[in-house]
Short mmCIF file of C-alpha atoms in Angstrom, two decimals:
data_model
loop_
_atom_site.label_atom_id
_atom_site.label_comp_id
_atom_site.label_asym_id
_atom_site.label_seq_id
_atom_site.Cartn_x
_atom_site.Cartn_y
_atom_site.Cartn_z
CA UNK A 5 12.48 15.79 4.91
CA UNK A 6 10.81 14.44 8.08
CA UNK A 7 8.05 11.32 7.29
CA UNK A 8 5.61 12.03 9.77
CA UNK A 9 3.81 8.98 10.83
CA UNK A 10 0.41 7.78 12.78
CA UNK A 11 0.42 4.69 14.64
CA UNK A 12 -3.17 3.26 15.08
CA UNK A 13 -3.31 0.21 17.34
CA UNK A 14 -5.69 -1.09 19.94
CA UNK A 15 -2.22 -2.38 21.57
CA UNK A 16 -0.03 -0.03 24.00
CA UNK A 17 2.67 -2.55 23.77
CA UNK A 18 2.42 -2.79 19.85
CA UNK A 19 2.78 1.24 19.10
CA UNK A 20 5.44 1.99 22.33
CA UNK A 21 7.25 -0.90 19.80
CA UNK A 22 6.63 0.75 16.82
CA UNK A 23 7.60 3.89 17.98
CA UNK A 24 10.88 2.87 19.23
CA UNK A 25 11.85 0.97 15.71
CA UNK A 26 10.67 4.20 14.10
CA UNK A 27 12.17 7.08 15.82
CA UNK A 28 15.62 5.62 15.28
CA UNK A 29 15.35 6.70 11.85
CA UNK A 30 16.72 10.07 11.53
CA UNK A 31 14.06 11.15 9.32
CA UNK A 32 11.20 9.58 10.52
CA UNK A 33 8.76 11.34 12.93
CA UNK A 34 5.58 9.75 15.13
CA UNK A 35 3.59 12.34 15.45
CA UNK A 36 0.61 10.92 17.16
CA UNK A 37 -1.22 7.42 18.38
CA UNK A 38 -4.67 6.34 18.56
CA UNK A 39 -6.30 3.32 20.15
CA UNK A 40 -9.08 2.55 18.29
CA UNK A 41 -10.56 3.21 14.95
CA UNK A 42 -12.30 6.43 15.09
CA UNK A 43 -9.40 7.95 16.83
CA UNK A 44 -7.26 7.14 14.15
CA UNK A 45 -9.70 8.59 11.37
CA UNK A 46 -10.09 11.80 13.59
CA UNK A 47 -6.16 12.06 14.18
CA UNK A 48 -5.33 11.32 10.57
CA UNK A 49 -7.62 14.18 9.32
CA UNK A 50 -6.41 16.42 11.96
CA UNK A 51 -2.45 15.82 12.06
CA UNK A 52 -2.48 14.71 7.63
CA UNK A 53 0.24 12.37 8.45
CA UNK A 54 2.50 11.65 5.57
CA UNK A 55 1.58 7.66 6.51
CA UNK A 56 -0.65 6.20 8.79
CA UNK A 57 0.39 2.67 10.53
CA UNK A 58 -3.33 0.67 10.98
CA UNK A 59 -4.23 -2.35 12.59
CA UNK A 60 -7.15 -4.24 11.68
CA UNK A 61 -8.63 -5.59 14.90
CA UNK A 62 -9.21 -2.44 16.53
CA UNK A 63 -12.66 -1.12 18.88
CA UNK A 64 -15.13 1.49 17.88
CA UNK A 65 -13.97 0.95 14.07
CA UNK A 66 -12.44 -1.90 12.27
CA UNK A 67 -8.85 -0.46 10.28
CA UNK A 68 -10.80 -2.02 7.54
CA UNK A 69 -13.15 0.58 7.72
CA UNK A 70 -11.05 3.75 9.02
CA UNK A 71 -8.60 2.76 5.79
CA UNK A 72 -11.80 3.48 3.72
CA UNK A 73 -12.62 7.02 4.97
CA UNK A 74 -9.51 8.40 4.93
CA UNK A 75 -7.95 6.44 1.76
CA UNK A 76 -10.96 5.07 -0.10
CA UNK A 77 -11.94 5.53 -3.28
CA UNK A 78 -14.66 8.49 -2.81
CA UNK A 79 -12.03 10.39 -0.77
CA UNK A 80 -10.96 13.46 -2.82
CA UNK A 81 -7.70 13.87 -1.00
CA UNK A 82 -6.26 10.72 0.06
CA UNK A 83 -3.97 10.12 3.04
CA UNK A 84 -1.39 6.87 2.76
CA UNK A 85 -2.36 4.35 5.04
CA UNK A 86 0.02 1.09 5.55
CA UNK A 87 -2.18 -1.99 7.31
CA UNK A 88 0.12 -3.23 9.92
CA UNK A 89 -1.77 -6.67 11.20
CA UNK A 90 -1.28 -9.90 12.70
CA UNK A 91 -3.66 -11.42 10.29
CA UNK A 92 -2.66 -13.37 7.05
CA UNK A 93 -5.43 -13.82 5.61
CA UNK A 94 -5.85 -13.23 1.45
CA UNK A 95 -9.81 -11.49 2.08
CA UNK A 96 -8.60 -9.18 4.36
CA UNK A 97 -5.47 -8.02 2.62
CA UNK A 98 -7.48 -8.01 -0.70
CA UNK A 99 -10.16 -5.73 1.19
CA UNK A 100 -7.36 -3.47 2.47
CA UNK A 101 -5.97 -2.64 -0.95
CA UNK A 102 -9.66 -2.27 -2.38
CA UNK A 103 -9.97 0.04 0.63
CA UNK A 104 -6.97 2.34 -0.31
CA UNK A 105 -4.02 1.02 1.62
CA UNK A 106 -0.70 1.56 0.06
CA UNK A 107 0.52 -1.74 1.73
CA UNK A 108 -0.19 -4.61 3.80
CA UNK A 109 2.45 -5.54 6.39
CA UNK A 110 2.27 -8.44 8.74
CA UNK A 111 3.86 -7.52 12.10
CA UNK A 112 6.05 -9.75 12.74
CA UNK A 113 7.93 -9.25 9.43
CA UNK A 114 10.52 -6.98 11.35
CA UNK A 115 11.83 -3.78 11.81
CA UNK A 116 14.18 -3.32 8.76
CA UNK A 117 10.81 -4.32 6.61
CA UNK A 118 8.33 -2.05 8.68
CA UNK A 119 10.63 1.12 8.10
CA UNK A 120 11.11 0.50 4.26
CA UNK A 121 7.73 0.26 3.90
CA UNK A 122 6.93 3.57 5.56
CA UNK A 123 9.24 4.80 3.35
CA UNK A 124 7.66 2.92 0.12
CA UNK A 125 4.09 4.53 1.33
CA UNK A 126 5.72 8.16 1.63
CA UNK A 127 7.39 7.46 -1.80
CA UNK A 128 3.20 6.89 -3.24
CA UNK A 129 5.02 3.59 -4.05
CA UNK A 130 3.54 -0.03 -2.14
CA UNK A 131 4.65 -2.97 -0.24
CA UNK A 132 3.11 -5.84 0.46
CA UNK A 133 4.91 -8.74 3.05
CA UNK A 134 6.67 -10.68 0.83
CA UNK A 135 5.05 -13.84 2.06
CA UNK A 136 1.82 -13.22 1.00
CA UNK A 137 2.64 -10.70 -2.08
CA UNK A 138 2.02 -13.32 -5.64
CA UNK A 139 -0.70 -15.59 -3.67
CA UNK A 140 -2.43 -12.46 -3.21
CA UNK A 141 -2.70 -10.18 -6.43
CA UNK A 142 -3.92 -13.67 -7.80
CA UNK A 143 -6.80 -13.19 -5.92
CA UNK A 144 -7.72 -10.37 -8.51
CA UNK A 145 -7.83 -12.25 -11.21
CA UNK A 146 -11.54 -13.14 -12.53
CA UNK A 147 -12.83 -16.28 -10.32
CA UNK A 148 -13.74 -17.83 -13.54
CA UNK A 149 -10.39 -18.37 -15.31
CA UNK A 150 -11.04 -15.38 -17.72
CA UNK A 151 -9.48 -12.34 -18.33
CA UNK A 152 -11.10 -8.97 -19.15
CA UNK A 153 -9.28 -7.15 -21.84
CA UNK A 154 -7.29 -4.09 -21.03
CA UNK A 155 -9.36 -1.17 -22.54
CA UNK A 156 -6.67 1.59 -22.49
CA UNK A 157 -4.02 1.18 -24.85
CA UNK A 158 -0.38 0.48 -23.24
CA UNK A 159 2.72 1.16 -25.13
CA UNK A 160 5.39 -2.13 -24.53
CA UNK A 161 7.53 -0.67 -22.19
CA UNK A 162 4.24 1.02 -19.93
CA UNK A 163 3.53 -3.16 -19.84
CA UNK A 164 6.99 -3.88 -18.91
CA UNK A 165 6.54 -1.29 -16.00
CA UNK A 166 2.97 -2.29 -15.23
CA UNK A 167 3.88 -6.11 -15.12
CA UNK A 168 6.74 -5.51 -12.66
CA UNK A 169 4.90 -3.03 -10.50
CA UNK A 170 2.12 -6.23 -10.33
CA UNK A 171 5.03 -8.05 -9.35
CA UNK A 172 5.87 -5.89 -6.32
CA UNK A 173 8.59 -4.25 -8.02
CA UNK A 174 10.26 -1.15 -6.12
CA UNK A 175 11.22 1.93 -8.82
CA UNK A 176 14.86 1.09 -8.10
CA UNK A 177 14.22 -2.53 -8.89
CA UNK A 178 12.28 -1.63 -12.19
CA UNK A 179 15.03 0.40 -12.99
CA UNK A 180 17.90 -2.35 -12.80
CA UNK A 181 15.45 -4.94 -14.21
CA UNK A 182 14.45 -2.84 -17.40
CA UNK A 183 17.83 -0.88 -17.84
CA UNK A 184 15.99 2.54 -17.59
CA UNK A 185 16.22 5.44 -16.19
CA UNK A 186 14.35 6.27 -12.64
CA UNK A 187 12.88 9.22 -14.06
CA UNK A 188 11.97 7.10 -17.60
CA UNK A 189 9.93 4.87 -14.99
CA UNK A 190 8.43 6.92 -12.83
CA UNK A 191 7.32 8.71 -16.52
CA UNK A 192 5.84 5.56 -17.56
CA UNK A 193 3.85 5.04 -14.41
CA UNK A 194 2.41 8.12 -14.41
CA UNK A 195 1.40 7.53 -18.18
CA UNK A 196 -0.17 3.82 -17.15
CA UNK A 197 -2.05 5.97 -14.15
CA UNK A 198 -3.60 8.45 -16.52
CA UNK A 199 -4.37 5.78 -19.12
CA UNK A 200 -6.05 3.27 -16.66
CA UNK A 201 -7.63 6.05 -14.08
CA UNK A 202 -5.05 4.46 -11.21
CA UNK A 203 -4.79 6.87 -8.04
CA UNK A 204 -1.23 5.33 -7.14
CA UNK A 205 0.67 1.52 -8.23
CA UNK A 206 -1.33 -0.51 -5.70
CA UNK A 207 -4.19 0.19 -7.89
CA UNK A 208 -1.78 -0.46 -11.10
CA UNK A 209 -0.74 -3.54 -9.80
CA UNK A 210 -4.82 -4.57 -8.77
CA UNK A 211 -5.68 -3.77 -12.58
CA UNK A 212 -2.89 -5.49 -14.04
CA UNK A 213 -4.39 -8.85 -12.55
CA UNK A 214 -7.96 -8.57 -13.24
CA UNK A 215 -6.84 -7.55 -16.94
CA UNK A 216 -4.87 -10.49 -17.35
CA UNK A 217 -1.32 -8.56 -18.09
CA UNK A 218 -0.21 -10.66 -14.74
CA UNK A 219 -0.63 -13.97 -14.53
#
């Protein structure tokens, strides 16, 4: 199956780049660009990309904001949007997750990363740059030290998943890590999703830090 892909960027230079790294892929697909923010919302609900590459720093609407309407929480059918930004900076990836992204990619962590993350969004699973993965999700813990109990009740191996999915743990790695089945794990995920009220494993991976599963 073709991944069809949106690639919203302020930058010519930035998506002709993107779309060159891309389209290599036999089984990847750009099927449209915008150049600011409200393009990209207007594309994305016309086109319903499979993922949508935003930038941040972009005119008419911040990606910040265009992530929101077409990922955030009050949106009743979600697209996957990967933030693609120059920025490292904890309060903006933090308000991209809260926002909906899937993932949070720095640009300049290379092709080979950019393309398995479009992948990982497609997949409903997330990536986040390595660099910035552990420092961030720490940021959801509780600012006062504290942990808020989980209320749903996990069976040990949904933990095991949920605290290597806080980890940034891919399926496959889950799978080698736990000595499970793929199937057994995408089974428990799905049962953690339910349990917690988690549209996909960013949001897993959010809840397991602010419930103090993760530390």
């Amino acid at each position: 199956m073709t991944l069809r892909v949106l690639l919203a960027d302020d930058q010519a230079m930035v998506r002709t780049g993107f779309r060159l790294i891309l389209e290599r892929e036999d089984d990847i697909q750009v099927v449209g660009e915008a150049e600011d923010g409200k393009q990209a919302v207007d594309l994305a609900r016309e086109l319903r990309p499979d993922v949508t590459l935003m930038d941040i720093r972009m005119p008419q609407l911040d990606g910040l904001a265009a992530t929101r309407l077409l990922a955030g929480p009050e949106v009743a059918d979600p697209l996957r949007v990967l933030v693609v930004t120059t920025f490292d900076l904890d309060e903006l990836v933090h308000e991209a997750l809260q926002a909906g992204a899937c993932g949070f990619l720095l640009k300049d962590a290379g092709p080979r990363l950019l393309v398995e993350a479009v992948h990982a969004a497609a997949n409903g699973e997330s990536l986040v740059s390595p660099s910035i993965t552990t420092r961030l999700l720490a940021h959801f813990s509780t600012p006062s030290g504290r942990t808020r109990r989980a209320e749903p009740a996990l069976t040990e191996r949904e933990l095991e998943v949920t605290r290597a999915v806080a980890r940034g743990r891919t399926n496959a790695e889950i799978t080698a890590e736990l000595t499970i089945s793929l199937s057994t794990v995408k089974s428990h995920l799905a049962s953690v999703q339910r349990k917690i009220l988690a549209r996909n494993r960013t949001e897993v991976a959010v809840w397991a830090w602010e419930s103090g599963i993760v530390r």
